[in-house]
């Protein structure tokens, strides 16, 4: 059974987006970025997830995100890094999808919520692993970084989506 050219083309685009997100994950892993706050990073691979969410739809965006996290975990972050990333991505993705479906928020607003929710999801895993809810004392710091990084990622995704506006996939 052969696939239609449209389906084949879509699979190729998704594979390219996974590869691009993986490259962004690698770049972020090797950049000596330490603002003095443990666990804070920009999350540039999430640009790809946002673009996919708006350009391809939620199923493809979820697949791209999970594939990127699993591969990056195996290559760069290890099992615990993968666990934290998957938890953050799950909470973040569900929240972003819900906000996007309301049509009340811009890409930047959806991204900002995603950044905050990602950090919250990671704290949930950390609290479960160390069996101590006091780790949530750290949430205000991660709330601020999630907002700032989410805005930056949202602005970048908005610019990319504008450039892809007339491009059909």
mmCIF file with all atom_site columns, C-alpha atoms in Angstrom, residues 1 5 13 21 24 34 38-39 61 68 72 75 78 81 83 88 99 106-107 115 117 123 127 129 144 151 153 163:
data_model
loop_
_atom_site.group_PDB
_atom_site.id
_atom_site.type_symbol
_atom_site.label_atom_id
_atom_site.label_alt_id
_atom_site.label_comp_id
_atom_site.label_asym_id
_atom_site.label_entity_id
_atom_site.label_seq_id
_atom_site.pdbx_PDB_ins_code
_atom_site.Cartn_x
_atom_site.Cartn_y
_atom_site.Cartn_z
_atom_site.occupancy
_atom_site.B_iso_or_equiv
_atom_site.pdbx_formal_charge
_atom_site.auth_seq_id
_atom_site.auth_comp_id
_atom_site.auth_asym_id
_atom_site.auth_atom_id
_atom_site.pdbx_PDB_model_num
ATOM 1  C CA . UNK A 1 1   ? 0.000  0.000  0.000  1.00 0.00 ? 1   UNK A CA 1
ATOM 2  C CA . UNK A 1 5   ? 2.205  12.373 -1.706 1.00 0.00 ? 5   UNK A CA 1
ATOM 3  C CA . UNK A 1 13  ? 7.992  17.812 7.475  1.00 0.00 ? 13  UNK A CA 1
ATOM 4  C CA . UNK A 1 21  ? 13.974 20.582 17.676 1.00 0.00 ? 21  UNK A CA 1
ATOM 5  C CA . UNK A 1 24  ? 17.916 23.216 19.315 1.00 0.00 ? 24  UNK A CA 1
ATOM 6  C CA . UNK A 1 34  ? 23.887 29.620 33.855 1.00 0.00 ? 34  UNK A CA 1
ATOM 7  C CA . UNK A 1 38  ? 19.370 26.059 38.739 1.00 0.00 ? 38  UNK A CA 1
ATOM 8  C CA . UNK A 1 39  ? 16.999 24.557 36.187 1.00 0.00 ? 39  UNK A CA 1
ATOM 9  C CA . UNK A 1 61  ? 2.929  18.763 17.687 1.00 0.00 ? 61  UNK A CA 1
ATOM 10 C CA . UNK A 1 68  ? 12.447 15.223 20.583 1.00 0.00 ? 68  UNK A CA 1
ATOM 11 C CA . UNK A 1 72  ? 17.441 14.241 23.501 1.00 0.00 ? 72  UNK A CA 1
ATOM 12 C CA . UNK A 1 75  ? 21.628 11.480 23.750 1.00 0.00 ? 75  UNK A CA 1
ATOM 13 C CA . UNK A 1 78  ? 19.850 10.999 30.705 1.00 0.00 ? 78  UNK A CA 1
ATOM 14 C CA . UNK A 1 81  ? 16.421 14.659 32.462 1.00 0.00 ? 81  UNK A CA 1
ATOM 15 C CA . UNK A 1 83  ? 11.564 12.264 32.985 1.00 0.00 ? 83  UNK A CA 1
ATOM 16 C CA . UNK A 1 88  ? 7.022  19.465 32.014 1.00 0.00 ? 88  UNK A CA 1
ATOM 17 C CA . UNK A 1 99  ? -5.594 28.020 25.811 1.00 0.00 ? 99  UNK A CA 1
ATOM 18 C CA . UNK A 1 106 ? -2.015 35.016 21.129 1.00 0.00 ? 106 UNK A CA 1
ATOM 19 C CA . UNK A 1 107 ? 0.860  32.673 20.372 1.00 0.00 ? 107 UNK A CA 1
ATOM 20 C CA . UNK A 1 115 ? 6.708  28.108 29.992 1.00 0.00 ? 115 UNK A CA 1
ATOM 21 C CA . UNK A 1 117 ? 3.312  25.158 33.216 1.00 0.00 ? 117 UNK A CA 1
ATOM 22 C CA . UNK A 1 123 ? 8.433  20.687 40.130 1.00 0.00 ? 123 UNK A CA 1
ATOM 23 C CA . UNK A 1 127 ? 8.406  16.845 44.662 1.00 0.00 ? 127 UNK A CA 1
ATOM 24 C CA . UNK A 1 129 ? 10.963 12.039 43.683 1.00 0.00 ? 129 UNK A CA 1
ATOM 25 C CA . UNK A 1 144 ? 9.222  34.468 36.630 1.00 0.00 ? 144 UNK A CA 1
ATOM 26 C CA . UNK A 1 151 ? 7.431  35.398 25.997 1.00 0.00 ? 151 UNK A CA 1
ATOM 27 C CA . UNK A 1 153 ? 9.826  31.742 22.663 1.00 0.00 ? 153 UNK A CA 1
ATOM 28 C CA . UNK A 1 163 ? 6.778  33.954 7.600  1.00 0.00 ? 163 UNK A CA 1
#
